[in-house]
Amino acid sequence: MATSRANMKIVVVGGGGTMGSSTALHLIRSGYTPSNITVLDTYPIPSAQSAGNDLNKIMGIQILNKVDLQLSLEARDMWRNDELFKPFFHNTGRIDCEGTEKGIASLRQEYQDLVDIGAGLEESNEWLDDEDAILAKMPLLQRDQIKGWKAIFRKDGGWLAARKAIDAIGEELRKQGVKFGFGSAGSFEHPLFGDDGTTCVGVETVDGTKYYADKVVLATGAWSPALVDLEDQCCSKAWVYALIQLSPDEAAEYKDSPVVYHGDIGFFFEPNEDGIIKVCDEFPGYTRFKLHQPYGADKPKRISVPRSHAKHPTDTYPDVSEKAIRSAISTFLPRFQDKPLFNRALCWCTDTADAALLICEHPKWKNFILATGDSGHTFKLLPNIGKHVVELLEGNLAEDLAHAWRWRPGGDALKSRRGAPAKDLADMPGWNHDASSTMKL
């Protein structure tokens, strides 16, 4: 007899991050008993190791394929209307810019795709054909810095207060009575199996605690490939950002400014309530390859293993990234180019070869569910991605989603759909500030 929602016990590993917290929330919303849900993470919600524990993330509709479009539209509606999430969506709009012949041609095709696909996107996206049109949407850009640019203005875009949104989920989970395990008692060591050796019946954590469950969800983001053998389907990479502090008068000028993105330069957000602007570089990312043996692998293998900023707070980013961030500031925000930067950091995500999620039951381990492969574009799905993980748990995930997110070894996750393969941090000086070593990886 199938276990009912009311009686089923579920462990969500990595429940302090984006996909894990969303899954725990939707388990409750679907009628599962909160006290039967256990959220595990190395850090409390919002987990200090999660890419979602961030000042802000870009919001926009993604149209790579029908699945991405469906999920993006669904998420947009929840950010707008769901009482839990709507306080954290800042609908400032978003300007996507390009300045090269190739970049403009690609952007123009993207705009045409937005128009052709329907779904009302022809009304919410506007082509900006010259500097005047761009400056009409964002007058604080400098004309001499955007010569030859063209852009799409996305009216339904903007930014998401990422850390605050996950924290709100955490508050809801605590209020509902979900169980938690943090620190070494929340850090995944390996699955537990029944007598057949292949049916997962729980997990053991680093401190030896055993959590038994009917189903286990591993939603550990960039740490997933280092924890269990994913057969090279995911490659974890870091991107970079830095913060600038504005004065109250400066922040007031930039209030409600759209997110400005350029594919060759980076992007920035309006200042938050504390007058802080986040600036990001745009590039293929950094890896950190090591010989490492994840659970399920028969021997050590080369895996890109994240390095936790929470555990190594003096880490920043490579010297070349400092130059790139400064270049982005001189283009987007030249009046602030002499301001000091702070909170320089690496943000870890994990790419799949085709940039689609990896959400499926492990093919060798029954009742062990993977929810990973964010590919750097999943935070916008925080309100709804957990709903689909629950559908998978219950065996009724839509066929097109199940196919897109299936177990699929092969392909080039190192390059993914980005312009070039990532560079390795071992070859990039400047980010590691350990007292004991200038390059302790």
PDB file of C-alpha atoms in Angstrom, residues 8 22 44 63 68 82 113 140-141 144 156 167 186 206 210 226 281 294 299 317 351 371 389 410 418 428:
ATOM      1  CA  MET A   8       5.156   9.920   4.337  1.00  0.00           C
ATOM      2  CA  SER A  22      11.115  25.455  -2.337  1.00  0.00           C
ATOM      3  CA  PRO A  44      20.527  27.400   8.710  1.00  0.00           C
ATOM      4  CA  ILE A  63      12.664  31.169 -23.686  1.00  0.00           C
ATOM      5  CA  ASP A  68      11.909  27.125 -19.615  1.00  0.00           C
ATOM      6  CA  ASP A  82       1.742  34.761  -4.059  1.00  0.00           C
ATOM      7  CA  ASP A 113      11.464  34.917 -30.665  1.00  0.00           C
ATOM      8  CA  LEU A 140      21.647  57.595 -15.812  1.00  0.00           C
ATOM      9  CA  LEU A 141      23.752  55.685 -18.345  1.00  0.00           C
ATOM     10  CA  ASP A 144      29.585  58.038 -24.634  1.00  0.00           C
ATOM     11  CA  ASP A 156       8.151  42.228 -16.632  1.00  0.00           C
ATOM     12  CA  ASP A 167      14.505  33.523   4.696  1.00  0.00           C
ATOM     13  CA  GLY A 186      22.873  18.522   8.617  1.00  0.00           C
ATOM     14  CA  VAL A 206      28.846  13.830   8.947  1.00  0.00           C
ATOM     15  CA  LYS A 210      20.883   8.790  10.791  1.00  0.00           C
ATOM     16  CA  ALA A 226      31.052  16.299  -4.937  1.00  0.00           C
ATOM     17  CA  ASP A 281      31.003  40.408 -14.373  1.00  0.00           C
ATOM     18  CA  PRO A 294      31.905  11.276  -4.383  1.00  0.00           C
ATOM     19  CA  LYS A 299      37.594   5.641  -7.376  1.00  0.00           C
ATOM     20  CA  TYR A 317      37.961  36.617  -6.516  1.00  0.00           C
ATOM     21  CA  ASP A 351      26.054  23.666 -14.975  1.00  0.00           C
ATOM     22  CA  ALA A 371      17.135  18.230  -7.620  1.00  0.00           C
ATOM     23  CA  VAL A 389       9.893  18.212  -7.347  1.00  0.00           C
ATOM     24  CA  GLY A 410      27.367  12.715 -21.719  1.00  0.00           C
ATOM     25  CA  ARG A 418      28.324  29.364 -22.527  1.00  0.00           C
ATOM     26  CA  MET A 428      43.964  32.415 -11.453  1.00  0.00           C
TER      27      MET A 428
END
